Amino acid sequence: MNPLFLFSIILGLFLLAGIRIVFEYKRALKFRFGKYIKTLQPGFRWIIPLVETIQVVDIRVITINIVSQEVMTEDNVPCSIDGVVFFKINDPEKAVLEVEEFSFAITQLSQAALRDVCGKVELDTILSKREEMGKNIKSIVEQETHEWGIEIIDVKIKDIQLPENMRRMMANQAEAERSRRARIILAVAEEQAAGKLLEAGKLIDQSPSAIKLRLYQTLSNIAAEKNSTILFPFPEEVLPRKPKEKVT
């Protein structure tokens, strides 16, 4: 075999082995004999095979779940809380060189911060102020990750699992609250109805004809079922009448 042809094949393989494609949403850190050289931007790139290596970092928003944590609240209620962390790498060099496995480190920090924040407040605060709890966890985590070139975008509390007996107590409390509101609404309605009936009674008292018309309407409503017998304990003539005006 021609030595020149063999050398051409080896050179071609050598050049092909160094080709790297960096996507737009990633950055590649180039190392030469283990020493950091520079960060490669997106596009077609070439490195020296066997001498240089790259480590690719995703700079998109990354989501990490916070595994459910057993938390004892300030009012001594045990509960399980989980959440999610959204973060983004702003400085790929620091994220790789300053911390080992930044994803694992953020997960551990988030778990510790969640237990610390939720353990200092009462259960009602956790249930009613999830957004505020997430912001407190975020502020704790981003203090550590800022030096790693990582930005914590948001922390959300997803689910809160309560003991079965606590769920029953909260359900009973909610039912009692709804019953209280219903009774108050009914009492207010009765008060308003009584006031309107009083006004209507005063208005009807001013006209004997109105009393008679009201009586006939009531009889009509009773007779609609056709299964009742109506007895008058007194004749209609005894109903109050408006005295006739004297003609002078």
Tab-separated table of C-alpha atoms in Angstrom:
chain	number	residue	atom	x	y	z
A	1	MET	CA	0.000	0.000	0.000
A	2	ASN	CA	1.187	3.462	-0.861
A	3	PRO	CA	2.486	5.162	2.328
A	4	LEU	CA	1.146	8.526	1.170
A	5	PHE	CA	-2.329	7.070	0.753
A	6	LEU	CA	-2.154	5.466	4.203
A	7	PHE	CA	-1.020	8.758	5.722
A	8	SER	CA	-3.924	10.540	4.009
A	9	ILE	CA	-6.412	8.080	5.527
A	10	ILE	CA	-4.936	8.486	9.010
A	11	LEU	CA	-4.935	12.259	8.681
A	12	GLY	CA	-8.540	12.230	7.494
A	13	LEU	CA	-9.624	10.081	10.431
A	14	PHE	CA	-7.674	12.338	12.772
A	15	LEU	CA	-9.467	15.426	11.460
A	16	LEU	CA	-12.876	13.772	11.567
A	17	ALA	CA	-12.325	12.625	15.153
A	18	GLY	CA	-11.935	16.228	16.293
A	19	ILE	CA	-15.163	17.573	14.813
A	20	ARG	CA	-17.731	18.768	17.373
A	21	ILE	CA	-21.118	20.396	16.862
A	22	VAL	CA	-22.287	22.728	19.660
A	23	PHE	CA	-26.017	23.474	19.646
A	24	GLU	CA	-27.383	26.979	20.151
A	25	TYR	CA	-28.798	26.160	23.622
A	26	LYS	CA	-25.520	24.679	24.861
A	27	ARG	CA	-21.977	25.762	25.645
A	28	ALA	CA	-18.879	23.561	25.526
A	29	LEU	CA	-15.917	23.963	27.888
A	30	LYS	CA	-12.655	22.928	26.232
A	31	PHE	CA	-9.880	21.299	28.279
A	32	ARG	CA	-6.346	20.587	27.092
A	33	PHE	CA	-4.604	17.891	29.096
A	34	GLY	CA	-7.176	18.552	31.821
A	35	LYS	CA	-6.632	22.324	31.921
A	36	TYR	CA	-9.489	24.670	31.059
A	37	ILE	CA	-8.778	26.641	27.887
A	38	LYS	CA	-11.970	28.443	26.840
A	39	THR	CA	-15.719	28.091	26.296
A	40	LEU	CA	-16.782	27.121	22.795
A	41	GLN	CA	-19.750	28.978	21.323
A	42	PRO	CA	-22.505	27.296	19.244
A	43	GLY	CA	-21.628	26.074	15.773
A	44	PHE	CA	-19.065	23.859	14.043
A	45	ARG	CA	-15.979	23.370	16.231
A	46	TRP	CA	-12.815	21.303	16.062
A	47	ILE	CA	-10.612	20.032	18.890
A	48	ILE	CA	-7.350	18.143	18.897
A	49	PRO	CA	-8.193	14.447	19.405
A	50	LEU	CA	-6.560	12.702	22.403
A	51	VAL	CA	-5.269	16.080	23.589
A	52	GLU	CA	-8.371	18.164	24.069
A	53	THR	CA	-11.768	17.249	25.491
A	54	ILE	CA	-14.995	19.185	25.962
A	55	GLN	CA	-17.755	19.221	28.566
A	56	VAL	CA	-21.134	20.409	27.315
A	57	VAL	CA	-23.404	22.494	29.544
A	58	ASP	CA	-27.088	23.221	28.848
A	59	ILE	CA	-27.929	26.917	29.374
A	60	ARG	CA	-31.713	26.527	29.085
A	61	VAL	CA	-34.030	26.682	32.089
A	62	ILE	CA	-33.650	23.403	33.972
A	63	THR	CA	-36.260	21.868	36.277
A	64	ILE	CA	-35.414	19.760	39.330
A	65	ASN	CA	-37.959	18.095	41.587
A	66	ILE	CA	-37.569	18.435	45.340
A	67	VAL	CA	-38.199	14.979	46.767
A	68	SER	CA	-40.987	14.859	49.365
A	69	GLN	CA	-39.600	15.951	52.737
A	70	GLU	CA	-40.956	15.034	56.162
A	71	VAL	CA	-41.406	18.348	57.991
A	72	MET	CA	-42.559	19.103	61.536
A	73	THR	CA	-44.226	22.520	61.522
A	74	GLU	CA	-43.999	25.073	64.324
A	75	ASP	CA	-47.357	23.917	65.724
A	76	ASN	CA	-46.092	20.281	65.825
A	77	VAL	CA	-48.002	18.967	62.804
A	78	PRO	CA	-46.096	16.362	60.716
A	79	CYS	CA	-46.509	16.711	56.955
A	80	SER	CA	-44.796	15.743	53.716
A	81	ILE	CA	-43.948	18.568	51.320
A	82	ASP	CA	-42.444	18.424	47.839
A	83	GLY	CA	-41.664	21.087	45.292
A	84	VAL	CA	-39.826	22.035	42.133
A	85	VAL	CA	-36.853	24.294	41.398
A	86	PHE	CA	-36.320	26.244	38.164
A	87	PHE	CA	-32.778	27.429	37.487
A	88	LYS	CA	-30.537	28.569	34.650
A	89	ILE	CA	-26.777	28.523	34.157
A	90	ASN	CA	-25.462	32.003	33.429
A	91	ASP	CA	-21.746	31.182	33.708
A	92	PRO	CA	-20.927	27.665	32.404
A	93	GLU	CA	-17.286	27.996	33.484
A	94	LYS	CA	-18.162	28.504	37.171
A	95	ALA	CA	-20.920	25.879	37.085
A	96	VAL	CA	-18.406	23.238	36.030
A	97	LEU	CA	-15.233	24.383	37.795
A	98	GLU	CA	-16.640	25.655	41.107
A	99	VAL	CA	-18.949	22.786	42.077
A	100	GLU	CA	-19.149	19.063	41.426
A	101	GLU	CA	-22.478	18.022	39.867
A	102	PHE	CA	-24.320	21.290	40.276
A	103	SER	CA	-27.719	19.619	39.770
A	104	PHE	CA	-27.192	17.342	42.758
A	105	ALA	CA	-25.907	20.266	44.836
A	106	ILE	CA	-28.973	22.391	44.034
A	107	THR	CA	-31.245	19.476	44.930
A	108	GLN	CA	-29.609	19.055	48.341
A	109	LEU	CA	-29.712	22.788	49.043
A	110	SER	CA	-33.389	22.971	48.086
A	111	GLN	CA	-34.318	20.061	50.337
A	112	ALA	CA	-32.509	21.574	53.310
A	113	ALA	CA	-34.022	25.021	52.684
A	114	LEU	CA	-37.530	23.569	52.383
A	115	ARG	CA	-37.242	21.783	55.733
A	116	ASP	CA	-35.768	24.888	57.353
A	117	VAL	CA	-38.406	27.341	56.064
A	118	CYS	CA	-41.471	25.149	56.581
A	119	GLY	CA	-40.328	24.041	60.025
A	120	LYS	CA	-40.402	27.629	61.312
A	121	VAL	CA	-44.046	28.402	60.450
A	122	GLU	CA	-47.435	26.965	61.324
A	123	LEU	CA	-49.402	24.636	59.081
A	124	ASP	CA	-52.014	27.275	58.218
A	125	THR	CA	-49.260	29.564	56.937
A	126	ILE	CA	-47.856	26.842	54.674
A	127	LEU	CA	-51.296	26.056	53.255
A	128	SER	CA	-52.332	29.651	52.668
A	129	LYS	CA	-48.983	31.217	51.687
A	130	ARG	CA	-47.295	28.738	49.346
A	131	GLU	CA	-46.009	31.523	47.109
A	132	GLU	CA	-44.332	33.245	50.036
A	133	MET	CA	-42.791	29.965	51.228
A	134	GLY	CA	-41.387	29.372	47.736
A	135	LYS	CA	-39.810	32.836	47.672
A	136	ASN	CA	-38.161	32.236	51.058
A	137	ILE	CA	-36.698	28.932	49.852
A	138	LYS	CA	-35.504	30.620	46.647
A	139	SER	CA	-33.672	33.361	48.571
A	140	ILE	CA	-31.809	30.777	50.677
A	141	VAL	CA	-30.778	28.627	47.716
A	142	GLU	CA	-29.676	31.492	45.469
A	143	GLN	CA	-27.291	32.824	48.126
A	144	GLU	CA	-25.199	29.683	47.657
A	145	THR	CA	-25.643	29.146	43.925
A	146	HIS	CA	-24.815	32.754	42.971
A	147	GLU	CA	-21.102	31.987	43.298
A	148	TRP	CA	-21.521	29.005	40.978
A	149	GLY	CA	-22.792	31.127	38.082
A	150	ILE	CA	-26.317	29.704	38.490
A	151	GLU	CA	-29.499	31.771	38.662
A	152	ILE	CA	-32.447	30.377	40.637
A	153	ILE	CA	-35.510	31.508	38.693
A	154	ASP	CA	-38.256	30.216	40.969
A	155	VAL	CA	-39.164	27.635	43.603
A	156	LYS	CA	-42.680	26.233	43.815
A	157	ILE	CA	-44.280	24.064	46.490
A	158	LYS	CA	-46.258	21.415	44.613
A	159	ASP	CA	-47.997	19.220	47.145
A	160	ILE	CA	-48.562	19.029	50.903
A	161	GLN	CA	-49.531	15.650	52.348
A	162	LEU	CA	-51.216	15.725	55.768
A	163	PRO	CA	-51.995	12.883	58.206
A	164	GLU	CA	-55.440	11.320	57.824
A	165	ASN	CA	-56.692	12.533	61.222
A	166	MET	CA	-55.615	16.093	60.378
A	167	ARG	CA	-57.499	15.916	57.081
A	168	ARG	CA	-60.680	14.849	58.886
A	169	MET	CA	-60.316	17.677	61.410
A	170	MET	CA	-59.822	20.253	58.655
A	171	ALA	CA	-62.827	18.869	56.758
A	172	ASN	CA	-64.976	19.149	59.913
A	173	GLN	CA	-63.747	22.698	60.451
A	174	ALA	CA	-64.591	23.670	56.881
A	175	GLU	CA	-68.045	22.073	57.190
A	176	ALA	CA	-68.729	23.943	60.439
A	177	GLU	CA	-67.645	27.214	58.810
A	178	ARG	CA	-69.993	26.655	55.867
A	179	SER	CA	-72.845	25.820	58.249
A	180	ARG	CA	-72.190	29.022	60.217
A	181	ARG	CA	-72.261	31.129	57.062
A	182	ALA	CA	-75.469	29.458	55.895
A	183	ARG	CA	-77.195	30.195	59.204
A	184	ILE	CA	-76.091	33.810	59.120
A	185	ILE	CA	-77.385	34.228	55.574
A	186	LEU	CA	-80.708	32.590	56.549
A	187	ALA	CA	-81.063	34.861	59.593
A	188	VAL	CA	-80.395	37.968	57.502
A	189	ALA	CA	-82.940	36.791	54.934
A	190	GLU	CA	-85.565	36.236	57.656
A	191	GLU	CA	-84.877	39.697	59.051
A	192	GLN	CA	-85.290	41.308	55.641
A	193	ALA	CA	-88.431	39.279	54.907
A	194	ALA	CA	-89.967	40.258	58.258
A	195	GLY	CA	-89.314	43.929	57.515
A	196	LYS	CA	-90.922	43.673	54.098
A	197	LEU	CA	-93.939	41.812	55.533
A	198	LEU	CA	-94.347	44.519	58.155
A	199	GLU	CA	-94.350	47.219	55.484
A	200	ALA	CA	-96.796	45.230	53.380
A	201	GLY	CA	-99.098	44.709	56.377
A	202	LYS	CA	-99.172	48.415	57.154
A	203	LEU	CA	-99.956	49.182	53.529
A	204	ILE	CA	-102.773	46.611	53.378
A	205	ASP	CA	-104.289	47.941	56.624
A	206	GLN	CA	-104.859	51.275	54.929
A	207	SER	CA	-107.285	49.748	52.380
A	208	PRO	CA	-110.089	47.245	53.183
A	209	SER	CA	-110.263	46.412	49.491
A	210	ALA	CA	-106.653	45.325	49.583
A	211	ILE	CA	-107.435	43.010	52.519
A	212	LYS	CA	-110.320	41.483	50.560
A	213	LEU	CA	-108.168	41.014	47.415
A	214	ARG	CA	-105.446	39.407	49.482
A	215	LEU	CA	-107.994	37.040	51.008
A	216	TYR	CA	-109.280	36.034	47.581
A	217	GLN	CA	-105.731	35.410	46.326
A	218	THR	CA	-105.016	33.183	49.300
A	219	LEU	CA	-108.222	31.198	48.695
A	220	SER	CA	-107.280	30.816	45.039
A	221	ASN	CA	-103.900	29.374	45.967
A	222	ILE	CA	-105.513	26.920	48.399
A	223	ALA	CA	-108.145	25.800	45.905
A	224	ALA	CA	-105.584	25.112	43.178
A	225	GLU	CA	-105.002	21.593	44.541
A	226	LYS	CA	-108.793	20.813	44.497
A	227	ASN	CA	-108.511	18.640	47.566
A	228	SER	CA	-109.512	21.050	50.325
A	229	THR	CA	-112.748	22.294	51.830
A	230	ILE	CA	-112.689	25.925	52.941
A	231	LEU	CA	-114.834	27.053	55.869
A	232	PHE	CA	-115.293	30.683	56.893
A	233	PRO	CA	-115.585	31.072	60.677
A	234	PHE	CA	-117.045	34.533	60.136
A	235	PRO	CA	-118.939	36.228	57.329
A	236	GLU	CA	-117.130	38.470	54.912
A	237	GLU	CA	-119.161	41.455	56.081
A	238	VAL	CA	-117.281	41.595	59.394
A	239	LEU	CA	-114.024	42.441	57.610
A	240	PRO	CA	-112.916	45.977	58.284
A	241	ARG	CA	-114.248	48.527	55.849
A	242	LYS	CA	-113.192	52.055	55.208
A	243	PRO	CA	-115.848	54.457	56.462
A	244	LYS	CA	-117.650	56.345	53.733
A	245	GLU	CA	-117.041	60.036	53.527
A	246	LYS	CA	-120.061	62.169	54.360
A	247	VAL	CA	-121.387	64.386	51.608
A	248	THR	CA	-122.000	67.918	52.798
